[in-house]
Coordinates of C-alpha atoms in Angstrom, one line a residue:
X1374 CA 126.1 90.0 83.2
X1375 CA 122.4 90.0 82.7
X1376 CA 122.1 91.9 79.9
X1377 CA 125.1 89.5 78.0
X1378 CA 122.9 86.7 79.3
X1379 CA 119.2 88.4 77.9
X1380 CA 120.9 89.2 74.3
X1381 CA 122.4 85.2 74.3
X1382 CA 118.6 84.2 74.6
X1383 CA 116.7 87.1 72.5
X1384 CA 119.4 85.7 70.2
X1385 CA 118.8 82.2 70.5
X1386 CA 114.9 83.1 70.4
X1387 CA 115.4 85.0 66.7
X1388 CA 117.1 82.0 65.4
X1389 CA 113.6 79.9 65.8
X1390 CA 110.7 80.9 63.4
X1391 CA 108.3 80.0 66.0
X1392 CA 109.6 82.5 68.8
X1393 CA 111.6 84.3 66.6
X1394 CA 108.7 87.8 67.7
X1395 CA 109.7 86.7 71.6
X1396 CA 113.0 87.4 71.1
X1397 CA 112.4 91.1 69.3
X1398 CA 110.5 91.6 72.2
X1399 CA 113.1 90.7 74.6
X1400 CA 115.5 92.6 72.8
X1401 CA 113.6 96.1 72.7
X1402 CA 112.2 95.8 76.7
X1403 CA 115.8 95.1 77.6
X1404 CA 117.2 98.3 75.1
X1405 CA 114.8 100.3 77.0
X1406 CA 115.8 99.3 80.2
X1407 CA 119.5 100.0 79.1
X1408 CA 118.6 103.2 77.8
X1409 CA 117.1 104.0 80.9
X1410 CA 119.1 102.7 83.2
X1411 CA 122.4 105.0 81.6
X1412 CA 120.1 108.0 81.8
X1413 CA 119.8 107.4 85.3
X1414 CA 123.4 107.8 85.9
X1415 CA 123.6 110.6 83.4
X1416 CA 121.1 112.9 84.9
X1417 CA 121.6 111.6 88.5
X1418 CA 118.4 109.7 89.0
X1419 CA 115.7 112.2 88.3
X1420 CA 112.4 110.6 89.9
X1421 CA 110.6 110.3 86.6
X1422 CA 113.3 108.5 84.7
X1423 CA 113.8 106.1 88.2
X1424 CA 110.2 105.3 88.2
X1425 CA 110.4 104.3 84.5
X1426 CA 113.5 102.3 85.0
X1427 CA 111.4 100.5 87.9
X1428 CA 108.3 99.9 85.2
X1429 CA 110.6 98.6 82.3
X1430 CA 112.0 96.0 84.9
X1431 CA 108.5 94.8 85.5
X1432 CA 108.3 94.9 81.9
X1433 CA 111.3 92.7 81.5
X1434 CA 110.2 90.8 83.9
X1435 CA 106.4 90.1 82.1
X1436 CA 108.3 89.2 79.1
X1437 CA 110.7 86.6 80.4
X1438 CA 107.5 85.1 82.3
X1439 CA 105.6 84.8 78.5
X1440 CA 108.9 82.9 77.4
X1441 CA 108.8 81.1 80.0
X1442 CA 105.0 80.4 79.3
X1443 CA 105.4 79.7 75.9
X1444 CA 108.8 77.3 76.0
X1445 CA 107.1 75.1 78.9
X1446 CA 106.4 71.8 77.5
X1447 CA 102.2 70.6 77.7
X1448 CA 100.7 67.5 79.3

């Protein structure tokens, strides 16, 4: 559900010049986290690949605060 949800916005970011680089960004933090989340379940969470998945959803969550940040309207 979130990742349908993410890929709706990084595609409704791409489709405006302006934050068109937001939603690439978007887009490759929440591949990686995909990636890494099925590797997780693939290798049966080896601490490395765990601790990575942790990091990319900080990530993720850095880049949706900078959309956030940047769609804000100013005083």
């Amino acid at each position: 559900l979130v990742t349908g949800i993410l890929v709706v916005l990084a595609v409704m970011l791409m489709r405006n010049g302006s934050t068109r680089l937001l939603g690439f960004k978007v887009l490759g933090v929440l591949a990686l986290q995909v990636v890494l989340g099925i590797s997780n379940v693939i290798y049966s969470l080896p601490l490395p690949v765990a601790v990575l998945h942790n990091g990319g959803a900080a990530l993720l969550l850095c880049t949706l605060i900078l959309v956030n940040y940047r769609l804000a309207p100013r005083p």
